[in-house]
Amino acid sequence: MSKKTLRSVGIDLGTSTIKISSNNGQSLVKIPSIIGDPNPGWTGMTLDKSLENNLVLEQDGQAFFVGELARLQSEIKRTLASEGKMKSIKDAVIAIKAALSLFIKGDGEQILIATGVPVATSQEEMSTLSKGLSEEMEINVRNDATGESHNYNVNVQKCLVLPEPYGSYYQILKSSGESRAVDAIIVDIGHGSTDILTVYQGRLMRTASGSLEEAVDTLTTRMARTLQDQTGKIIRPFDLMKTIEKNLKAVMVGGQQYDVSEVKEYYIQNISEIIIDETSRLLGTLPPDAWIERVILTGGGAYVFGDVLKEMMWKENIVKSPEEVVVPDNPVMCNAQGFELIAASRMKAEKKKGK
Ligand SMILES: Nc1ncnc2c1ncn2[C@@H]1O[C@H](COP(=O)(O)OP(=O)(O)OP(=O)(O)O)[C@@H](O)[C@H]1O
Ligand SMILES: [Mg+2]
C-alpha cells in the first residue's frame, strides 16, 4: 500500500483562466477556462508535450479537451463562466478534475480543495459544486500529444466554495502576519467581470458586495471597436489582450501601425470611473460605524487599472492616500494562493480533530 498523501489545493475559476495553487504555492498553474469536444487528428506532432497543454479528461465514456488544448484544437468549445457567473456546474467539475490531475502523484491521495467562484454565484450553486466534488473521485486523463494516460482514485475530503476575491483577502492578511479579520473591501478586476467583496467584522457583507460587467474585456472590446472604425478592418478584442499585457503603444493592422495609447487611456479612465462609482455605492450600504481598514485591488486588471483606481479612490475619499490601496505581488494568482492557504488551514484543523 502506498503512503497516504495529504494535499491542499487552491483553485480560482476565472472567465479567462483557471488558476491552481498547490505545494505551498510552489506549484502554480494557469490554464484557459475552456472545455471543448475532442477533435482527433495529427497527434504527436506538437513540440509542447506537457500534460498541461495537452489535457484530455475522460468521464462516463465521454472525452473532453480542457484548457489550452480545447482553445487551440476543439471545433466546439465553451467557456466556463460569462457575465460574472458560472455557466455550468458540470463543466466546472470537469475542469477542476482535469486541473487536479496536473498535481496528483499517485493513487489514494487525500485532497482538500478550496475554490473560488464569481461573487454573483448563488448559494445553491455553490453548494451543488461543493457536493459534486466531495467524494471518492476517479480521474482519468490522457495526454493528447503522447497518448499517455493516467488513472487516479483520490478522496476529496472537502471542497470549500467561496467568493473569488476572498482568496486575495486571505492571502494578503496571512502574508502581512495579520491574525485579526480586518475590515476590508476587495476589488477583483478580472477578464470578464469585476467582483467586489466587503468583509466587515469577519463577515462577508452581501449587500456591500456585487459584480460589474466592466473589466479588462470591456477595455479590449472598446479599443477593438475604435480601431475598426479607423481602419475598416475587423479586429477581435481577444487579439488585443497581448497588446494590453505587454503595455504596447501601437498595434499592427493590415501592415500599418496604429497608435492606441490615447484610446486606451480614455477607456481606462472611463471604466475606472464605473468601478469607483460601484465601490462607493456598495460601501454606502455599510452601517455608519464601519471602518474599512484595507482596500485590496486584485485580478489581472490591477495591472491595467491599478494606478488610475488608486488615484480615484484617494480623490473620492475611499482611502486617505493612494498608498493605502494594496495590490498583491501576483494579482492574477493571488486568489488561488489564498485558497490554498485556506485549504491547508482547514486540513490542519481536521487532523487535530483526529479525522
Ligand atoms: N501583466 C499584465 N498586464 C496587463 N494585463 C494583464 C496582465 N496579466 C493579465 N492581464 C489581463 O488580466 C485579465 C485576466 O485577469 P484574471 O486572470 O484576473 O481574470 P479571470 O479571473 O480569468 O476573469 P474573471 O475574474 O472575470 O472571471 C486578462 O484580460 C489579461 O489580459
Ligand atoms: Mg478572476
PDB file of N, CA and C and ligand atoms in Angstrom, residues 12-15 17 19 164 188-191 193 299-300 332 335, ligand 2:
ATOM      1  N   ASP A  12      -8.971  28.864  -8.497  1.00  0.00           N
ATOM      2  CA  ASP A  12      -9.764  30.051  -8.817  1.00  0.00           C
ATOM      3  C   ASP A  12     -10.297  29.884 -10.241  1.00  0.00           C
ATOM      4  N   LEU A  13     -11.611  29.739 -10.347  1.00  0.00           N
ATOM      5  CA  LEU A  13     -12.220  29.537 -11.669  1.00  0.00           C
ATOM      6  C   LEU A  13     -12.546  30.879 -12.319  1.00  0.00           C
ATOM      7  N   GLY A  14     -11.627  31.406 -13.100  1.00  0.00           N
ATOM      8  CA  GLY A  14     -11.859  32.705 -13.735  1.00  0.00           C
ATOM      9  C   GLY A  14     -12.490  32.572 -15.108  1.00  0.00           C
ATOM     10  N   THR A  15     -12.961  33.687 -15.669  1.00  0.00           N
ATOM     11  CA  THR A  15     -13.563  33.608 -17.013  1.00  0.00           C
ATOM     12  C   THR A  15     -12.505  33.432 -18.094  1.00  0.00           C
ATOM     13  N   THR A  17      -8.976  32.392 -17.309  1.00  0.00           N
ATOM     14  CA  THR A  17      -8.122  31.257 -16.935  1.00  0.00           C
ATOM     15  C   THR A  17      -8.503  30.667 -15.577  1.00  0.00           C
ATOM     16  N   LYS A  19      -6.916  29.160 -12.273  1.00  0.00           N
ATOM     17  CA  LYS A  19      -5.635  29.200 -11.587  1.00  0.00           C
ATOM     18  C   LYS A  19      -5.638  28.163 -10.480  1.00  0.00           C
ATOM     19  N   GLU A 164     -14.694  34.443  -5.108  1.00  0.00           N
ATOM     20  CA  GLU A 164     -13.315  34.589  -5.605  1.00  0.00           C
ATOM     21  C   GLU A 164     -12.421  35.571  -4.843  1.00  0.00           C
ATOM     22  N   ASP A 188     -11.756  42.859  -7.314  1.00  0.00           N
ATOM     23  CA  ASP A 188     -11.068  41.885  -8.161  1.00  0.00           C
ATOM     24  C   ASP A 188     -11.447  42.180  -9.617  1.00  0.00           C
ATOM     25  N   ILE A 189     -10.505  42.800 -10.339  1.00  0.00           N
ATOM     26  CA  ILE A 189     -10.789  43.162 -11.729  1.00  0.00           C
ATOM     27  C   ILE A 189     -10.261  42.046 -12.615  1.00  0.00           C
ATOM     28  N   GLY A 190     -11.184  41.255 -13.132  1.00  0.00           N
ATOM     29  CA  GLY A 190     -10.783  40.099 -13.930  1.00  0.00           C
ATOM     30  C   GLY A 190     -10.902  40.389 -15.407  1.00  0.00           C
ATOM     31  N   HIS A 191     -11.024  39.327 -16.158  1.00  0.00           N
ATOM     32  CA  HIS A 191     -11.175  39.470 -17.594  1.00  0.00           C
ATOM     33  C   HIS A 191     -12.624  39.830 -17.937  1.00  0.00           C
ATOM     34  N   SER A 193     -15.323  40.114 -15.615  1.00  0.00           N
ATOM     35  CA  SER A 193     -16.104  40.880 -14.652  1.00  0.00           C
ATOM     36  C   SER A 193     -15.226  41.410 -13.536  1.00  0.00           C
ATOM     37  N   GLY A 299      -6.630  40.662  -9.167  1.00  0.00           N
ATOM     38  CA  GLY A 299      -7.016  40.239 -10.516  1.00  0.00           C
ATOM     39  C   GLY A 299      -6.097  40.878 -11.555  1.00  0.00           C
ATOM     40  N   GLY A 300      -6.052  40.279 -12.744  1.00  0.00           N
ATOM     41  CA  GLY A 300      -5.167  40.764 -13.806  1.00  0.00           C
ATOM     42  C   GLY A 300      -5.400  42.226 -14.160  1.00  0.00           C
ATOM     43  N   VAL A 332      -2.807  38.065 -10.414  1.00  0.00           N
ATOM     44  CA  VAL A 332      -3.530  37.031 -11.168  1.00  0.00           C
ATOM     45  C   VAL A 332      -3.665  35.744 -10.346  1.00  0.00           C
ATOM     46  N   ASN A 335      -5.738  34.929  -5.671  1.00  0.00           N
ATOM     47  CA  ASN A 335      -6.908  34.223  -5.135  1.00  0.00           C
ATOM     48  C   ASN A 335      -6.598  32.740  -4.927  1.00  0.00           C
TER      49      ASN A 335
HETATM   50 MG    MG B   2     -10.872  36.220 -11.519  1.00  0.00          MG
END
